[in-house]
PDB file of C-alpha atoms in Angstrom:
ATOM      1  CA  SER A   1     -13.090 -10.456  -1.484  1.00  0.00           C
ATOM      2  CA  TYR A   2     -15.364  -9.010   1.164  1.00  0.00           C
ATOM      3  CA  GLU A   3     -19.015  -8.517   0.292  1.00  0.00           C
ATOM      4  CA  LEU A   4     -21.838  -6.457   1.742  1.00  0.00           C
ATOM      5  CA  THR A   5     -25.383  -7.594   1.012  1.00  0.00           C
ATOM      6  CA  GLN A   6     -28.423  -5.327   1.016  1.00  0.00           C
ATOM      7  CA  PRO A   7     -32.037  -6.067   0.072  1.00  0.00           C
ATOM      8  CA  PRO A   8     -32.748  -4.598  -3.374  1.00  0.00           C
ATOM      9  CA  SER A   9     -35.848  -2.805  -2.191  1.00  0.00           C
ATOM     10  CA  VAL A  10     -37.763  -1.759   0.895  1.00  0.00           C
ATOM     11  CA  SER A  11     -41.205  -0.189   0.936  1.00  0.00           C
ATOM     12  CA  VAL A  12     -42.769   1.798   3.749  1.00  0.00           C
ATOM     13  CA  SER A  13     -45.806   3.988   4.278  1.00  0.00           C
ATOM     14  CA  PRO A  14     -45.298   7.631   5.216  1.00  0.00           C
ATOM     15  CA  GLY A  15     -44.870   8.024   8.957  1.00  0.00           C
ATOM     16  CA  GLN A  16     -43.825   4.421   9.449  1.00  0.00           C
ATOM     17  CA  THR A  17     -40.366   3.057  10.268  1.00  0.00           C
ATOM     18  CA  ALA A  18     -38.073   1.925   7.481  1.00  0.00           C
ATOM     19  CA  ILE A  19     -35.364  -0.589   8.259  1.00  0.00           C
ATOM     20  CA  ILE A  20     -32.564  -1.170   5.757  1.00  0.00           C
ATOM     21  CA  THR A  21     -30.068  -3.921   6.468  1.00  0.00           C
ATOM     22  CA  CYS A  22     -26.513  -4.547   5.347  1.00  0.00           C
ATOM     23  CA  SER A  23     -24.949  -7.940   5.961  1.00  0.00           C
ATOM     24  CA  GLY A  24     -21.363  -9.075   5.895  1.00  0.00           C
ATOM     25  CA  ASP A  25     -19.079 -11.525   7.616  1.00  0.00           C
ATOM     26  CA  GLU A  26     -18.265 -10.203  11.105  1.00  0.00           C
ATOM     27  CA  LEU A  27     -19.493  -6.796  10.005  1.00  0.00           C
ATOM     28  CA  GLY A  28     -19.968  -5.789  13.638  1.00  0.00           C
ATOM     29  CA  ALA A  29     -16.196  -5.628  13.965  1.00  0.00           C
ATOM     30  CA  LYS A  30     -15.971  -2.945  11.296  1.00  0.00           C
ATOM     31  CA  TYR A  31     -17.279   0.588  11.076  1.00  0.00           C
ATOM     32  CA  VAL A  32     -20.171   1.044   8.682  1.00  0.00           C
ATOM     33  CA  CYS A  33     -21.449   4.176   7.040  1.00  0.00           C
ATOM     34  CA  TRP A  34     -24.528   4.830   4.942  1.00  0.00           C
ATOM     35  CA  TYR A  35     -25.222   7.049   1.947  1.00  0.00           C
ATOM     36  CA  GLN A  36     -28.462   8.361   0.534  1.00  0.00           C
ATOM     37  CA  GLN A  37     -28.668   8.950  -3.203  1.00  0.00           C
ATOM     38  CA  LYS A  38     -31.655  10.589  -4.841  1.00  0.00           C
ATOM     39  CA  PRO A  39     -32.205  10.341  -8.610  1.00  0.00           C
ATOM     40  CA  GLY A  40     -29.742  12.432 -10.569  1.00  0.00           C
ATOM     41  CA  GLN A  41     -27.835  13.478  -7.463  1.00  0.00           C
ATOM     42  CA  SER A  42     -24.557  12.538  -5.829  1.00  0.00           C
ATOM     43  CA  PRO A  43     -24.599  10.375  -2.716  1.00  0.00           C
ATOM     44  CA  VAL A  44     -24.775  12.057   0.686  1.00  0.00           C
ATOM     45  CA  VAL A  45     -23.519  10.475   3.899  1.00  0.00           C
ATOM     46  CA  VAL A  46     -26.344  10.015   6.406  1.00  0.00           C
ATOM     47  CA  MET A  47     -24.539   7.843   8.964  1.00  0.00           C
ATOM     48  CA  TYR A  48     -20.915   7.087   9.813  1.00  0.00           C
ATOM     49  CA  GLN A  49     -19.078   5.043  12.442  1.00  0.00           C
ATOM     50  CA  ASP A  50     -22.175   2.837  12.665  1.00  0.00           C
ATOM     51  CA  ASP A  51     -24.421   5.292  14.499  1.00  0.00           C
ATOM     52  CA  LYS A  52     -23.112   8.841  14.110  1.00  0.00           C
ATOM     53  CA  ARG A  53     -25.238  11.347  12.238  1.00  0.00           C
ATOM     54  CA  PRO A  54     -23.439  14.094  10.298  1.00  0.00           C
ATOM     55  CA  SER A  55     -24.629  17.604  10.943  1.00  0.00           C
ATOM     56  CA  GLY A  56     -27.733  18.415   8.963  1.00  0.00           C
ATOM     57  CA  ILE A  57     -29.054  14.849   8.886  1.00  0.00           C
ATOM     58  CA  PRO A  58     -32.460  14.603  10.592  1.00  0.00           C
ATOM     59  CA  GLU A  59     -32.752  12.816  13.915  1.00  0.00           C
ATOM     60  CA  ARG A  60     -35.177  10.326  12.391  1.00  0.00           C
ATOM     61  CA  PHE A  61     -32.116   8.603  10.881  1.00  0.00           C
ATOM     62  CA  SER A  62     -30.331   6.173  13.195  1.00  0.00           C
ATOM     63  CA  GLY A  63     -27.878   3.325  12.791  1.00  0.00           C
ATOM     64  CA  SER A  64     -26.615   0.236  14.511  1.00  0.00           C
ATOM     65  CA  ASN A  65     -24.142  -2.546  13.821  1.00  0.00           C
ATOM     66  CA  SER A  66     -23.782  -5.880  15.536  1.00  0.00           C
ATOM     67  CA  GLU A  67     -22.450  -9.297  14.649  1.00  0.00           C
ATOM     68  CA  ASN A  68     -23.058  -9.708  10.929  1.00  0.00           C
ATOM     69  CA  THR A  69     -25.639  -6.997  10.272  1.00  0.00           C
ATOM     70  CA  ALA A  70     -25.683  -3.219  10.180  1.00  0.00           C
ATOM     71  CA  THR A  71     -29.012  -1.436  10.139  1.00  0.00           C
ATOM     72  CA  LEU A  72     -30.145   1.991   9.017  1.00  0.00           C
ATOM     73  CA  THR A  73     -33.451   2.940  10.585  1.00  0.00           C
ATOM     74  CA  ILE A  74     -35.609   5.826   9.461  1.00  0.00           C
ATOM     75  CA  SER A  75     -38.324   6.639  11.974  1.00  0.00           C
ATOM     76  CA  GLY A  76     -41.359   8.542  10.799  1.00  0.00           C
ATOM     77  CA  THR A  77     -40.309   8.129   7.180  1.00  0.00           C
ATOM     78  CA  GLN A  78     -41.160  11.047   4.940  1.00  0.00           C
ATOM     79  CA  PRO A  79     -41.696  11.084   1.176  1.00  0.00           C
ATOM     80  CA  MET A  80     -38.434  13.040   0.842  1.00  0.00           C
ATOM     81  CA  ASP A  81     -36.578   9.993   2.203  1.00  0.00           C
ATOM     82  CA  GLU A  82     -37.369   8.017  -0.939  1.00  0.00           C
ATOM     83  CA  ALA A  83     -33.954   7.248  -2.402  1.00  0.00           C
ATOM     84  CA  ASP A  84     -31.301   4.603  -2.879  1.00  0.00           C
ATOM     85  CA  TYR A  85     -29.279   3.773   0.213  1.00  0.00           C
ATOM     86  CA  PHE A  86     -25.805   2.253   0.175  1.00  0.00           C
ATOM     87  CA  CYS A  87     -23.816   0.846   3.061  1.00  0.00           C
ATOM     88  CA  GLN A  88     -20.017   0.951   3.079  1.00  0.00           C
ATOM     89  CA  ALA A  89     -17.275  -0.623   5.145  1.00  0.00           C
ATOM     90  CA  TRP A  90     -13.549  -1.127   5.038  1.00  0.00           C
ATOM     91  CA  ASP A  91     -12.051  -4.593   4.991  1.00  0.00           C
ATOM     92  CA  SER A  92      -8.739  -5.011   3.192  1.00  0.00           C
ATOM     93  CA  SER A  93     -10.295  -2.655   0.686  1.00  0.00           C
ATOM     94  CA  LEU A  94     -13.242  -0.314   0.716  1.00  0.00           C
ATOM     95  CA  VAL A  95     -16.513  -2.024  -0.113  1.00  0.00           C
ATOM     96  CA  PHE A  96     -20.038  -0.832  -0.869  1.00  0.00           C
ATOM     97  CA  GLY A  97     -23.238  -2.772  -0.579  1.00  0.00           C
ATOM     98  CA  GLY A  98     -25.312  -3.169  -3.699  1.00  0.00           C
ATOM     99  CA  GLY A  99     -27.841  -0.580  -2.600  1.00  0.00           C
ATOM    100  CA  THR A 100     -31.450  -0.596  -1.436  1.00  0.00           C
ATOM    101  CA  LYS A 101     -34.194   1.358  -3.127  1.00  0.00           C
ATOM    102  CA  LEU A 102     -36.475   2.807  -0.479  1.00  0.00           C
ATOM    103  CA  THR A 103     -39.988   3.488  -1.703  1.00  0.00           C
ATOM    104  CA  VAL A 104     -42.317   5.589   0.413  1.00  0.00           C
ATOM    105  CA  LEU A 105     -45.912   4.990  -0.603  1.00  0.00           C
TER     106      LEU A 105
ATOM    107  CA  HIS B   1     -17.426  26.015   1.273  1.00  0.00           C
ATOM    108  CA  LEU B   2     -15.790  22.918  -0.198  1.00  0.00           C
ATOM    109  CA  GLN B   3     -16.321  22.319  -3.879  1.00  0.00           C
ATOM    110  CA  LEU B   4     -15.056  19.485  -6.040  1.00  0.00           C
ATOM    111  CA  LEU B   5     -15.186  19.921  -9.794  1.00  0.00           C
ATOM    112  CA  GLU B   6     -14.225  17.218 -12.243  1.00  0.00           C
ATOM    113  CA  SER B   7     -13.081  17.724 -15.758  1.00  0.00           C
ATOM    114  CA  GLY B   8     -12.037  15.406 -18.535  1.00  0.00           C
ATOM    115  CA  SER B   9     -13.251  13.610 -21.586  1.00  0.00           C
ATOM    116  CA  GLY B  10     -16.786  12.287 -21.480  1.00  0.00           C
ATOM    117  CA  LEU B  11     -16.159   9.880 -24.352  1.00  0.00           C
ATOM    118  CA  VAL B  12     -13.266   7.458 -24.563  1.00  0.00           C
ATOM    119  CA  LYS B  13     -12.634   4.811 -27.174  1.00  0.00           C
ATOM    120  CA  PRO B  14     -12.153   1.180 -26.144  1.00  0.00           C
ATOM    121  CA  SER B  15      -8.554   0.260 -25.284  1.00  0.00           C
ATOM    122  CA  GLN B  16      -7.653   3.915 -24.722  1.00  0.00           C
ATOM    123  CA  THR B  17      -6.991   5.775 -21.478  1.00  0.00           C
ATOM    124  CA  LEU B  18      -9.561   7.583 -19.386  1.00  0.00           C
ATOM    125  CA  SER B  19      -8.209  10.741 -17.746  1.00  0.00           C
ATOM    126  CA  LEU B  20     -10.042  12.892 -15.224  1.00  0.00           C
ATOM    127  CA  THR B  21      -9.094  15.762 -12.950  1.00  0.00           C
ATOM    128  CA  CYS B  22     -10.829  16.918  -9.776  1.00  0.00           C
ATOM    129  CA  ALA B  23     -10.183  20.519  -8.778  1.00  0.00           C
ATOM    130  CA  VAL B  24     -10.618  21.223  -5.080  1.00  0.00           C
ATOM    131  CA  SER B  25     -11.644  24.602  -3.697  1.00  0.00           C
ATOM    132  CA  GLY B  26     -12.435  25.477  -0.131  1.00  0.00           C
ATOM    133  CA  ASP B  27      -9.973  22.976   1.310  1.00  0.00           C
ATOM    134  CA  SER B  28      -6.472  21.741   0.635  1.00  0.00           C
ATOM    135  CA  VAL B  29      -5.481  18.317  -0.690  1.00  0.00           C
ATOM    136  CA  SER B  30      -2.603  18.681   1.753  1.00  0.00           C
ATOM    137  CA  SER B  31      -4.999  18.709   4.708  1.00  0.00           C
ATOM    138  CA  GLY B  32      -3.927  16.075   7.201  1.00  0.00           C
ATOM    139  CA  ALA B  33      -7.445  15.170   8.234  1.00  0.00           C
ATOM    140  CA  TYR B  34      -8.524  13.844   4.859  1.00  0.00           C
ATOM    141  CA  SER B  35      -7.725  11.666   1.926  1.00  0.00           C
ATOM    142  CA  TRP B  36      -9.178  12.215  -1.524  1.00  0.00           C
ATOM    143  CA  SER B  37     -10.941   9.466  -3.401  1.00  0.00           C
ATOM    144  CA  TRP B  38     -12.308   8.415  -6.738  1.00  0.00           C
ATOM    145  CA  ILE B  39     -15.520   6.382  -6.888  1.00  0.00           C
ATOM    146  CA  ARG B  40     -17.565   5.322  -9.888  1.00  0.00           C
ATOM    147  CA  GLN B  41     -21.120   4.230 -10.568  1.00  0.00           C
ATOM    148  CA  PRO B  42     -22.163   2.457 -13.782  1.00  0.00           C
ATOM    149  CA  PRO B  43     -25.540   3.707 -15.045  1.00  0.00           C
ATOM    150  CA  GLY B  44     -28.322   2.203 -12.968  1.00  0.00           C
ATOM    151  CA  ASN B  45     -25.908   0.305 -10.764  1.00  0.00           C
ATOM    152  CA  GLY B  46     -24.109   0.526  -7.477  1.00  0.00           C
ATOM    153  CA  LEU B  47     -20.971   2.258  -6.277  1.00  0.00           C
ATOM    154  CA  GLU B  48     -17.385   1.089  -6.709  1.00  0.00           C
ATOM    155  CA  TRP B  49     -14.424   2.572  -4.892  1.00  0.00           C
ATOM    156  CA  ILE B  50     -11.481   3.128  -7.222  1.00  0.00           C
ATOM    157  CA  GLY B  51      -8.859   4.376  -4.797  1.00  0.00           C
ATOM    158  CA  HIS B  52      -7.588   7.279  -2.745  1.00  0.00           C
ATOM    159  CA  ILE B  53      -4.581   9.473  -2.134  1.00  0.00           C
ATOM    160  CA  SER B  54      -3.687  10.783   1.301  1.00  0.00           C
ATOM    161  CA  HIS B  55      -2.402  14.222   2.199  1.00  0.00           C
ATOM    162  CA  SER B  56       1.089  12.756   2.324  1.00  0.00           C
ATOM    163  CA  GLY B  57       0.809  11.118  -1.069  1.00  0.00           C
ATOM    164  CA  THR B  58       0.127   7.551   0.063  1.00  0.00           C
ATOM    165  CA  ILE B  59      -2.099   5.855  -2.485  1.00  0.00           C
ATOM    166  CA  ARG B  60      -4.376   2.831  -2.181  1.00  0.00           C
ATOM    167  CA  TYR B  61      -6.285   1.177  -4.984  1.00  0.00           C
ATOM    168  CA  ASN B  62      -9.174  -1.206  -5.314  1.00  0.00           C
ATOM    169  CA  PRO B  63      -7.436  -4.532  -6.031  1.00  0.00           C
ATOM    170  CA  SER B  64      -9.832  -5.228  -8.888  1.00  0.00           C
ATOM    171  CA  LEU B  65      -8.644  -2.122 -10.740  1.00  0.00           C
ATOM    172  CA  LYS B  66      -5.103  -1.774  -9.453  1.00  0.00           C
ATOM    173  CA  SER B  67      -3.375  -2.968 -12.616  1.00  0.00           C
ATOM    174  CA  ARG B  68      -5.034  -0.249 -14.723  1.00  0.00           C
ATOM    175  CA  VAL B  69      -5.419   2.717 -12.350  1.00  0.00           C
ATOM    176  CA  THR B  70      -3.185   5.618 -11.428  1.00  0.00           C
ATOM    177  CA  ILE B  71      -4.248   8.286  -8.938  1.00  0.00           C
ATOM    178  CA  SER B  72      -2.066  11.321  -8.420  1.00  0.00           C
ATOM    179  CA  GLY B  73      -2.237  14.632  -6.614  1.00  0.00           C
ATOM    180  CA  ASP B  74      -0.959  18.094  -7.435  1.00  0.00           C
ATOM    181  CA  LYS B  75      -0.618  20.252  -4.350  1.00  0.00           C
ATOM    182  CA  SER B  76       0.337  23.343  -6.331  1.00  0.00           C
ATOM    183  CA  LYS B  77      -2.919  23.154  -8.293  1.00  0.00           C
ATOM    184  CA  ASN B  78      -4.904  21.668  -5.387  1.00  0.00           C
ATOM    185  CA  GLN B  79      -6.283  18.875  -7.504  1.00  0.00           C
ATOM    186  CA  LEU B  80      -6.242  15.132  -7.919  1.00  0.00           C
ATOM    187  CA  SER B  81      -6.218  13.081 -11.068  1.00  0.00           C
ATOM    188  CA  LEU B  82      -7.342   9.692 -12.286  1.00  0.00           C
ATOM    189  CA  ARG B  83      -6.014   7.634 -15.161  1.00  0.00           C
ATOM    190  CA  LEU B  84      -7.578   4.340 -16.165  1.00  0.00           C
ATOM    191  CA  THR B  85      -5.917   2.435 -18.983  1.00  0.00           C
ATOM    192  CA  SER B  86      -7.227  -0.128 -21.468  1.00  0.00           C
ATOM    193  CA  VAL B  87     -10.835   0.840 -20.946  1.00  0.00           C
ATOM    194  CA  THR B  88     -13.793  -1.251 -22.081  1.00  0.00           C
ATOM    195  CA  ALA B  89     -17.531  -0.700 -22.108  1.00  0.00           C
ATOM    196  CA  ALA B  90     -17.577  -1.992 -18.532  1.00  0.00           C
ATOM    197  CA  ASP B  91     -15.779   1.188 -17.490  1.00  0.00           C
ATOM    198  CA  THR B  92     -18.697   3.348 -18.610  1.00  0.00           C
ATOM    199  CA  ALA B  93     -19.834   5.074 -15.447  1.00  0.00           C
ATOM    200  CA  VAL B  94     -20.346   8.300 -13.581  1.00  0.00           C
ATOM    201  CA  TYR B  95     -17.042   9.087 -11.924  1.00  0.00           C
ATOM    202  CA  TYR B  96     -17.003  10.972  -8.641  1.00  0.00           C
ATOM    203  CA  CYS B  97     -14.250  12.462  -6.559  1.00  0.00           C
ATOM    204  CA  ALA B  98     -14.838  12.869  -2.858  1.00  0.00           C
ATOM    205  CA  ARG B  99     -13.136  14.056   0.278  1.00  0.00           C
ATOM    206  CA  THR B 100     -12.513  11.106   2.566  1.00  0.00           C
ATOM    207  CA  GLU B 101     -12.458  11.268   6.354  1.00  0.00           C
ATOM    208  CA  ARG B 102      -9.293   9.389   7.156  1.00  0.00           C
ATOM    209  CA  ILE B 103     -10.206   7.593  10.364  1.00  0.00           C
ATOM    210  CA  HIS B 104     -13.626   6.258   9.469  1.00  0.00           C
ATOM    211  CA  ASN B 105     -13.225   6.307   5.706  1.00  0.00           C
ATOM    212  CA  PHE B 106     -16.458   7.978   4.761  1.00  0.00           C
ATOM    213  CA  PHE B 107     -16.935  10.274   1.807  1.00  0.00           C
ATOM    214  CA  ASP B 108     -18.171  13.802   2.351  1.00  0.00           C
ATOM    215  CA  PRO B 109     -18.801  15.664   0.207  1.00  0.00           C
ATOM    216  CA  TRP B 110     -18.982  14.125  -3.222  1.00  0.00           C
ATOM    217  CA  SER B 111     -18.506  15.932  -6.486  1.00  0.00           C
ATOM    218  CA  GLN B 112     -21.397  16.246  -8.905  1.00  0.00           C
ATOM    219  CA  GLY B 113     -19.974  13.425 -11.002  1.00  0.00           C
ATOM    220  CA  ILE B 114     -18.950  13.170 -14.636  1.00  0.00           C
ATOM    221  CA  LEU B 115     -20.332  10.588 -17.026  1.00  0.00           C
ATOM    222  CA  VAL B 116     -17.640   8.830 -19.012  1.00  0.00           C
ATOM    223  CA  THR B 117     -18.811   6.655 -21.867  1.00  0.00           C
ATOM    224  CA  VAL B 118     -16.536   4.099 -23.460  1.00  0.00           C
ATOM    225  CA  SER B 119     -17.562   3.667 -27.052  1.00  0.00           C
ATOM    226  CA  SER B 120     -16.047   3.647 -30.516  1.00  0.00           C
TER     227      SER B 120
END
């Protein structure tokens, strides 16, 4: 079965750029989306179709996808961005990455 | 304003059947632009897609759960349902329903989630 691999954790200082990766075989040939989940809350989509931001998502969030890696980039990271982030793609079934805990400190 | 509200038992005994309902308001499960999905998240863990039902009633399941899962829709009540048979402790999770954009398969919005514990 298809697998998406994310680093368990990423740390960044406020104002710096956070980069969260999601790896999978020929992932660049699939559309990837990203969810943000804060403690005790439901996930919220922050990126879809690799690089499209839903309305209401700040411009500091951007995405890309090429070859075997999709990337969610948060420029000028703010403390409010501290959360778990999950990537998702569709292969023969719908698959999530294991999630990355973003710490802003 | 779209709202998704789950209901069902929060405690299920091992080997029994988990049953949940997701009531949709602010949109129609018959809407052609969307499917409607179930997703779960074991405590402290990641997300697992369970399956979805389209506006036309087409259903797809996660192969790992397919033998135990039934998803159905009720257009008259504007709701979707989930049944999971022969549950074990591994099925303990927060269960979400979510509207699913059909072309790019992303979930927006999600319900608040309901914790289902499998325990005797």
